[in-house]
Coordinates of C-alpha atoms and ligand atoms in Angstrom, one line a residue:
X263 CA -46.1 -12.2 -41.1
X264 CA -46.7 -10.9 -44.7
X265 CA -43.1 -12.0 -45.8
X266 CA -44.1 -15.5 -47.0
X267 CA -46.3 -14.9 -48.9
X268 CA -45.1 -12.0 -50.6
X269 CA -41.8 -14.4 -51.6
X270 CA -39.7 -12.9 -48.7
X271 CA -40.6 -9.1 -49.5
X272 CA -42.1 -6.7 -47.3
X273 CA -45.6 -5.2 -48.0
X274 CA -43.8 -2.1 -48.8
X275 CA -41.5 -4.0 -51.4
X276 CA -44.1 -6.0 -52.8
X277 CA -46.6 -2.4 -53.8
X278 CA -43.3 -0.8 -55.1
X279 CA -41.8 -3.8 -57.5
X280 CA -45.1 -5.7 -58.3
X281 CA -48.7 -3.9 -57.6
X282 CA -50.3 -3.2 -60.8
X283 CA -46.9 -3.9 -62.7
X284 CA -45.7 -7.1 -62.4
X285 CA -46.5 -10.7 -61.5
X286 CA -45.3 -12.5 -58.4
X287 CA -45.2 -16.2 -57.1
X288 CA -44.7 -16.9 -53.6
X289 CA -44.4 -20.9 -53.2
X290 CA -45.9 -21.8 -50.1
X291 CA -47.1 -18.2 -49.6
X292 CA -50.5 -19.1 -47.6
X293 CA -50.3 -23.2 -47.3
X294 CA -52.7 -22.2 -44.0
X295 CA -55.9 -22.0 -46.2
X296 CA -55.2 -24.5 -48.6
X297 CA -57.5 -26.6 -47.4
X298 CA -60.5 -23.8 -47.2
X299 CA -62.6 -25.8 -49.4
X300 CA -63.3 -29.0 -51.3
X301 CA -65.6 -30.0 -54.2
X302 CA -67.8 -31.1 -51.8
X303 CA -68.2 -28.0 -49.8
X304 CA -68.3 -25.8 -52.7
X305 CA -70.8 -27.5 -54.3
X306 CA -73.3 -27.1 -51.2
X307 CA -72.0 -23.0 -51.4
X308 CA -73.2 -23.3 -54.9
X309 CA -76.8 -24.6 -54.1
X310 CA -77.4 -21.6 -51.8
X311 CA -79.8 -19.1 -53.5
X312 CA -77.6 -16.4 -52.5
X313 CA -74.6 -17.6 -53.9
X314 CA -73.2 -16.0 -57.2
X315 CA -72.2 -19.6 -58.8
X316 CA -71.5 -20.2 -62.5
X317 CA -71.0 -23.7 -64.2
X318 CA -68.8 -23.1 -67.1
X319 CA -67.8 -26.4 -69.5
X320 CA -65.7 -26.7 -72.7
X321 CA -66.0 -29.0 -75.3
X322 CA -62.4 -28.2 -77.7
X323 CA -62.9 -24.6 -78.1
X324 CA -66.7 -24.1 -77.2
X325 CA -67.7 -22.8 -74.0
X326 CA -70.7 -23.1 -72.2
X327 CA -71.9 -21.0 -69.5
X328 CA -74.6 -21.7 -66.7
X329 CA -75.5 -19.5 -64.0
X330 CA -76.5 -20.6 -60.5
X331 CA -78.0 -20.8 -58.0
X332 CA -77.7 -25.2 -58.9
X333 CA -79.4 -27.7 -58.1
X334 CA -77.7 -30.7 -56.6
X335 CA -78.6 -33.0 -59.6
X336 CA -77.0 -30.1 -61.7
X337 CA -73.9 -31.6 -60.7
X338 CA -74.3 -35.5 -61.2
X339 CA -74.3 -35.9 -64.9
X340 CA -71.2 -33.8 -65.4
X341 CA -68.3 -35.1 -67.3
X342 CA -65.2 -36.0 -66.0
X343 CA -63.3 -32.8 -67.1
X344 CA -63.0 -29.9 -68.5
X345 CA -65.3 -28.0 -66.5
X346 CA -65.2 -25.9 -63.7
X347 CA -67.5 -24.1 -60.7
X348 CA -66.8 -20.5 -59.6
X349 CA -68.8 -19.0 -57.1
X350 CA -68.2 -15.6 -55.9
X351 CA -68.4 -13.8 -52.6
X352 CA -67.3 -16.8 -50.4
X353 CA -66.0 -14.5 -47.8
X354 CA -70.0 -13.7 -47.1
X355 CA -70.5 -17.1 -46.8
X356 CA -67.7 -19.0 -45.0
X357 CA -66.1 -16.8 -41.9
X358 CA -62.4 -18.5 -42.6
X359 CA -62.9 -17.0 -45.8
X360 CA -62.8 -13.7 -44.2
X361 CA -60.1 -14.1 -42.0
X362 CA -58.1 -15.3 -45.4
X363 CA -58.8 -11.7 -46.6
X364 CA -56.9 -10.5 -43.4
X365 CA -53.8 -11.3 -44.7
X366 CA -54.3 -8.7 -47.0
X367 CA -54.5 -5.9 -44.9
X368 CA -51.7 -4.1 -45.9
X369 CA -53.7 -3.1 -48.7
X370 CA -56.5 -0.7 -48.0
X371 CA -60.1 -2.5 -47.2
X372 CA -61.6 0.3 -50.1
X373 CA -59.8 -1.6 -53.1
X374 CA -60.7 -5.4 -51.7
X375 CA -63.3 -7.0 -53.6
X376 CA -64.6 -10.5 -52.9
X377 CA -63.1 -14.2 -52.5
X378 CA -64.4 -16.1 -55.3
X379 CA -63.4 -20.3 -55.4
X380 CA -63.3 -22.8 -58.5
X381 CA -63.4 -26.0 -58.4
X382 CA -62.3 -28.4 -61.8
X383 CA -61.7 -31.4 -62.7
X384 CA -58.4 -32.3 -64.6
X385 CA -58.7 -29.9 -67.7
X386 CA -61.0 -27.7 -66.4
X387 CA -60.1 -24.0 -66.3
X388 CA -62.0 -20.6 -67.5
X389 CA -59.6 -20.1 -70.8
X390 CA -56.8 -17.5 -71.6
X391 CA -58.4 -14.1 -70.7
X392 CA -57.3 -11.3 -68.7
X393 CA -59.0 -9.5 -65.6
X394 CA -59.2 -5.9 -65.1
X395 CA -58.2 -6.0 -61.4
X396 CA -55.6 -7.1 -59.6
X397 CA -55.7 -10.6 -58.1
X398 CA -53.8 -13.0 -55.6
X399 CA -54.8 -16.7 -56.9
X400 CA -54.1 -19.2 -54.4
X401 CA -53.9 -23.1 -55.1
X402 CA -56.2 -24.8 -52.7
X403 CA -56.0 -28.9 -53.0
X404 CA -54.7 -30.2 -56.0
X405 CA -52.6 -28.4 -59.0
X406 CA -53.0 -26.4 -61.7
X407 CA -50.6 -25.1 -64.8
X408 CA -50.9 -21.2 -64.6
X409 CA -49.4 -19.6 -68.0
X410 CA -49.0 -15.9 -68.3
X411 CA -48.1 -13.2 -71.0
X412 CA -47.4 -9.5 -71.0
X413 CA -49.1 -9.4 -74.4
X414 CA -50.6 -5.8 -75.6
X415 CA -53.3 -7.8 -78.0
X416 CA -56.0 -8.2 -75.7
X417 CA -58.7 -8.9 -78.5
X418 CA -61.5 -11.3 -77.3
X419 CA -62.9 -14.1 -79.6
X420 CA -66.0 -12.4 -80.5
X421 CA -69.5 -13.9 -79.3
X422 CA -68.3 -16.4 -76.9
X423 CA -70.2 -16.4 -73.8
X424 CA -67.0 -15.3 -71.7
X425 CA -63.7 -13.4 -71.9
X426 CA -61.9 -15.5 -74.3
X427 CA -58.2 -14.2 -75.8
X428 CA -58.3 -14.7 -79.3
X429 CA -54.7 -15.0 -79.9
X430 CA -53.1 -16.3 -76.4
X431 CA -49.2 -16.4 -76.5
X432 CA -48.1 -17.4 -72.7
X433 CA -44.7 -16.7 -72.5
X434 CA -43.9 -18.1 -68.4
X435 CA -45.6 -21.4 -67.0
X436 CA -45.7 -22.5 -63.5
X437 CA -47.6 -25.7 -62.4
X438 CA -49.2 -24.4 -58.6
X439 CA -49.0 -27.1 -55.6
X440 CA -51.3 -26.8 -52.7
X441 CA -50.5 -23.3 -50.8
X442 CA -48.5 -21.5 -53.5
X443 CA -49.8 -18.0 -54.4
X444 CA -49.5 -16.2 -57.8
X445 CA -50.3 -12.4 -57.8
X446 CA -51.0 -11.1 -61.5
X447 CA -51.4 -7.3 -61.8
X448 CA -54.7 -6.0 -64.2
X449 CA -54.8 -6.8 -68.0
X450 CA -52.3 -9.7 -67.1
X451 CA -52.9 -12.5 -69.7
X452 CA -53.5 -15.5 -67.8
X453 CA -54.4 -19.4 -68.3
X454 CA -55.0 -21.9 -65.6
X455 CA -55.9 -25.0 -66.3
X456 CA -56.5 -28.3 -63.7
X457 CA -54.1 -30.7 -63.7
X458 CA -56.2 -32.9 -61.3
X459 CA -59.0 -32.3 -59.2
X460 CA -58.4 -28.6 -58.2
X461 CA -59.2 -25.9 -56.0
X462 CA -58.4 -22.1 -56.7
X463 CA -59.1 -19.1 -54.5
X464 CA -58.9 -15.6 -56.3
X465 CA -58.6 -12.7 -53.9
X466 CA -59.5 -10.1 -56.0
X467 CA -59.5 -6.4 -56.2
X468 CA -61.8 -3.6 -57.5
X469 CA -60.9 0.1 -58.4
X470 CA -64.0 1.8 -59.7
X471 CA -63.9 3.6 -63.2
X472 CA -64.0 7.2 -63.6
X473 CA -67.2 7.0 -65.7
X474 CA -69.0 5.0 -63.0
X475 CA -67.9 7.1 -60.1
X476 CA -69.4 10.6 -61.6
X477 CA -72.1 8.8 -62.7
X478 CA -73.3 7.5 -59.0
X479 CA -71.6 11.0 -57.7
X480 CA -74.6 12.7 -60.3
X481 CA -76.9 10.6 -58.5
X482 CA -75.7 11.1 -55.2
X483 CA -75.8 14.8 -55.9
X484 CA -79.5 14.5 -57.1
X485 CA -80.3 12.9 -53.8
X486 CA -79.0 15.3 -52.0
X487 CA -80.3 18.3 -53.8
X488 CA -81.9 21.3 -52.1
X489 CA -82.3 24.0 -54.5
X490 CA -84.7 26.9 -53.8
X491 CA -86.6 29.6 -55.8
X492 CA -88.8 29.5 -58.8
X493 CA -87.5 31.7 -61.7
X494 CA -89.6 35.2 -62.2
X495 CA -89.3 38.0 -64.0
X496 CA -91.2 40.7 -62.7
X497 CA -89.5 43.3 -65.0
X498 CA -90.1 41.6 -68.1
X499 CA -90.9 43.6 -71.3
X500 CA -92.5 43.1 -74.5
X501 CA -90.5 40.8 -77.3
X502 CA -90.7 40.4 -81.0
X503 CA -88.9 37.7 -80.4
X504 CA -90.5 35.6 -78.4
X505 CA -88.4 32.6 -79.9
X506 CA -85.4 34.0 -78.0
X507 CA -84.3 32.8 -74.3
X508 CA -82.8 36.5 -74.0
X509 CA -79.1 36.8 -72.1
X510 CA -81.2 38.3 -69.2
X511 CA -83.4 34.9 -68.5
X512 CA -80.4 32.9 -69.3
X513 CA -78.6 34.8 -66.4
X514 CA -81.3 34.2 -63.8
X515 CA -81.6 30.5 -65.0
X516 CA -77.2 30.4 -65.1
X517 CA -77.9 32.0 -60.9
X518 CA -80.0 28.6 -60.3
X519 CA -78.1 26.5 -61.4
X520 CA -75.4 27.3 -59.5
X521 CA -76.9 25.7 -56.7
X522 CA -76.2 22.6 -58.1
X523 CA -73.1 22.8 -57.6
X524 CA -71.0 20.9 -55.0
X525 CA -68.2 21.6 -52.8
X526 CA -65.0 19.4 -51.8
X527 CA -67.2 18.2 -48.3
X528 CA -69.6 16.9 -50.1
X529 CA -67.2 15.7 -52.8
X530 CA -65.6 13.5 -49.8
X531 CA -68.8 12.3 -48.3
X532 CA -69.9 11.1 -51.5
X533 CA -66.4 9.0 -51.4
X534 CA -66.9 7.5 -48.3
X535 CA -70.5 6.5 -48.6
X536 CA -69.6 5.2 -52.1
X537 CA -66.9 2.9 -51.2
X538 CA -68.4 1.7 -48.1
X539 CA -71.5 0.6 -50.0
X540 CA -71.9 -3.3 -50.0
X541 CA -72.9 -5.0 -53.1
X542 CA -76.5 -4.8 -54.2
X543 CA -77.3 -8.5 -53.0
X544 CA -76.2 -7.9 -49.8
X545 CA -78.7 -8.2 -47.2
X546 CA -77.6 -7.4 -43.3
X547 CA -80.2 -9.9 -40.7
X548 CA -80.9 -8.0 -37.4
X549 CA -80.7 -9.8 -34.5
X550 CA -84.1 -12.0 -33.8
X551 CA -84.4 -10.7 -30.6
X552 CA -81.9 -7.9 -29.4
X553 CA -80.8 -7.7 -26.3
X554 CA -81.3 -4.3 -24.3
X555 CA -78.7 -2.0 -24.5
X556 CA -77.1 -3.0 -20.6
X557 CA -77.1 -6.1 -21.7
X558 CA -75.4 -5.6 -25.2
X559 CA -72.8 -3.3 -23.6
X560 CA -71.7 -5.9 -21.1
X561 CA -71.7 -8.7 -23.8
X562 CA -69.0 -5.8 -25.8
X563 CA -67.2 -5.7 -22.7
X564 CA -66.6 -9.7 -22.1
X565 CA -66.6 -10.5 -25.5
X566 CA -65.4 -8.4 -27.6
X567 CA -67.3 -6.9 -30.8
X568 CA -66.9 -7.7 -34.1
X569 CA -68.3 -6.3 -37.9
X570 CA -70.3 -8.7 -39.6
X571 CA -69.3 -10.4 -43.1
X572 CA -71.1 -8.2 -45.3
X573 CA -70.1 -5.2 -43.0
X574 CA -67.8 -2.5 -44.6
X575 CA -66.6 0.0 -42.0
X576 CA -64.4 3.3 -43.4
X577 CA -63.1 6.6 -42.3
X578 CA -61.2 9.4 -43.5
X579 CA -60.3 12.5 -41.3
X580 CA -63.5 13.9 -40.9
X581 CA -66.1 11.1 -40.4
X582 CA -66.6 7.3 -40.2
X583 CA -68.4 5.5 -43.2
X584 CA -70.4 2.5 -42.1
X585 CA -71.9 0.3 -45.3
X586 CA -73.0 3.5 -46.7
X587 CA -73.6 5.5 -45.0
X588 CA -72.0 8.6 -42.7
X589 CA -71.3 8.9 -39.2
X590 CA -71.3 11.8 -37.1
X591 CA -69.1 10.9 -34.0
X592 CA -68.1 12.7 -30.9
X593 CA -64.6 13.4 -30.5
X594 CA -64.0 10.7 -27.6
X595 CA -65.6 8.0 -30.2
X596 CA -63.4 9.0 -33.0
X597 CA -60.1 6.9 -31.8
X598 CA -61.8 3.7 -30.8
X599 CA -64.1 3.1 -33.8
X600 CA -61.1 3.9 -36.1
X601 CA -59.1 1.1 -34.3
X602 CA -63.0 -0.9 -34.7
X603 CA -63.1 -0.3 -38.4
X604 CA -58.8 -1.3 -38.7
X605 CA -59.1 -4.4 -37.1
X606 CA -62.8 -5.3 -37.9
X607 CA -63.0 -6.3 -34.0
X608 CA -63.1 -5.1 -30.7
X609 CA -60.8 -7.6 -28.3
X610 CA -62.8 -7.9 -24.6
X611 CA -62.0 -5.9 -21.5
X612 CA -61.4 -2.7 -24.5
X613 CA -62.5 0.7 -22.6
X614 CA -65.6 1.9 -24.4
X615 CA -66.5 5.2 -24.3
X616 CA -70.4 5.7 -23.9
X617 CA -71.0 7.4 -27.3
X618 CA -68.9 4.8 -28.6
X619 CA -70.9 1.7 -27.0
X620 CA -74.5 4.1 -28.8
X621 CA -73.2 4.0 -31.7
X622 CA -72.1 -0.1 -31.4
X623 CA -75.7 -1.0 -30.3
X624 CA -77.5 0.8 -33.2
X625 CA -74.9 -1.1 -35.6
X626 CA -75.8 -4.2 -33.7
X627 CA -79.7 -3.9 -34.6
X628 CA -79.0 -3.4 -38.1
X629 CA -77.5 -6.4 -38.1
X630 CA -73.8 -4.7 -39.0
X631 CA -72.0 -5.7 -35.7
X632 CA -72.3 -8.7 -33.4
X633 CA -71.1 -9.2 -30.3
X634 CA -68.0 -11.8 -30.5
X635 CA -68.9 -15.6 -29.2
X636 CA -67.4 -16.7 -26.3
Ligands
SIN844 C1 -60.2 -20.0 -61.9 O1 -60.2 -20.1 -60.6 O2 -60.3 -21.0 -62.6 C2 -60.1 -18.7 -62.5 C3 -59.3 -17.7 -61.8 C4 -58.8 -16.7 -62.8 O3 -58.2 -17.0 -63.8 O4 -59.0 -15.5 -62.5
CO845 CO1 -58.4 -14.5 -64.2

């Protein structure tokens, strides 16, 4: 299933040749979602006020940047090129969009990021620049020139209002057709520019940075902080130095502070909770009115379950991560919410333990799981 669009390799071909090292074009990889979107429909994605949209036009070498969420008439005096619409998160907003990230599921759901669609005009593009994570870009309707280059010089043009290469040397070039799919690993130089009305769709990546992760794992630790005892000295005696923090205060304050310490366990529940945690802008809607938990647990039975959009569902060996947070699961759970959290769905008729179907219905008024429609 995976072959096509990886060019004819396997999944286990394509991460040892070309993730994170080397680019890739499958022609005709994933001609399915071509037609995902059109200027049309992206457009009304872009008027929603929670879209992440940005308007980005180019006059020569000047770039201009606008930020959504638009307004229709945003889009009526526009010229006829050289500008594009990008607008993030699509796979929140469209549920085909979702089932395109599928395809990628050879790669663990923890390093997927988002779906984010352009739309330009001929000319339009986003200029020579290079991401920091790896991305699949597939041609929706329409064409577009993509030119790449291994190039070390990364340097930006300073002050422009987005990533910008100031000295761009492509060395390959490829013009996309409708359904072709270009995978670029990170710091890939990269140029794509419209060659008539064109649709992209970037599946992109995320790895978190080492200075980000300890910082959040500081905060995490904060939060979870439950030191005891107040520092005394019963036996203190007089100074002349009363400047002086004396080895034997420094030793009672060193004992308190190893409390702060953490161990591996909570090392790997801060993981968990950390990479199951949605986006900031991501709000889950409970049901309006939830049905009773008989009735849910039938509705699981018939038809199936299934996580939400937004919903990001993780475990490791110890314990299941749902958007954030960690679950403490009986044994007899453990082997159905792991298939759950795989699959993202639940087909009908599945046995379901009790536990199992307590844990579903409390997911299900957080709004993190719905029932699948008939
Ligand atoms: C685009 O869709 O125009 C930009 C995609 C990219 O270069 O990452
Ligand atoms: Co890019």
């Amino acid at each position: 299933m995976h072959k096509k669009m990886l060019n004819g390799l396997s999944p286990a071909q394509f991460l040892r040749r070309h993730w994170q090292k080397k680019p890739l074009l499958a022609r005709a990889g994933l001609p399915e979602f071509a037609d995902l979107l059109n200027r049309k429909r992206l457009i009304e994605l872009a008027l929603l006020p929670e879209a992440e949209s940005r308007l980005i036009t180019r006059k020569g070498r000047q770039w201009t940047v606008h930020h959504g969420p638009f307004r229709r008439q945003d889009f009526a005096k526009l010229p006829d090129r050289d500008w594009t619409l990008l607008v993030q998160g699509v796979d929140l907003l469209l549920p085909r969009a979702r089932e395109l990230l599928g395809r990628f599921d050879f790669i663990p759901y923890a390093r997927l990021d988002d779906l984010m669609v352009s739309y330009a005009p001929q000319g339009g593009g986003v200029g020579p620049h290079f991401d920091s994570y790896d991305v699949f870009l597939l041609q929706g309707e329409g064409r577009r020139r993509w030119q790449i280059s291994s190039q070390r010089d990364l340097t930006l043009v300073d002050g422009a209002p987005l990533k910008i290469l100031r000295d761009f040397k492509p060395a390959r070039e490829w013009t996309l057709d409708a359904g072709d799919l270009l995978y670029l690993p990170p710091r890939y130089a990269h140029d794509g520019v419209a060659l008539s009305d064109c649709i992209t769709l970037s599946v992109g990546f995320r790895a978190p940075s080492a200075q980000d992760l300890c910082a959040r794992f500081l905060d995490f630790m904060q939060d979870n902080l439950d030191a005891s005892g107040l520092y005394a000295d019963p036996g203190l005696k007089p100074t002349r130095q009363p400047a002086r923090i004396a080895p034997q205060m420094a030793k009672g304050l060193l004992k308190m502070l190893a409390q702060a310490r953490s161990s591996r366990s909570d090392m790997l529940r801060f993981i968990g909770e950390d990479l199951s945690t949605p986006k900031s802008q991501v709000v889950f809607e409970p049901p309006r009115r939830a049905m009773t938990l008989p009735a849910f647990s039938k509705a699981i039975r018939q038809r199936g379950l299934q996580l939400s959009a937004a919903s990001i569902l993780l475990y490791d060996d110890k314990a299941l991560y749902m958007n954030g947070e960690r679950c403490e699961l009986p044994a007899a759970a453990r082997p159905l919410l792991r298939r759950f959290a795989d699959h993202r769905m639940l087909t009908p008729a599945s046995a379901i333990p009790t536990a199992a179907t307590e844990v579903f219905y409390d997911w299900y008024r957080a709004g993190f799981v719905t029932p699948s429609s008939d």
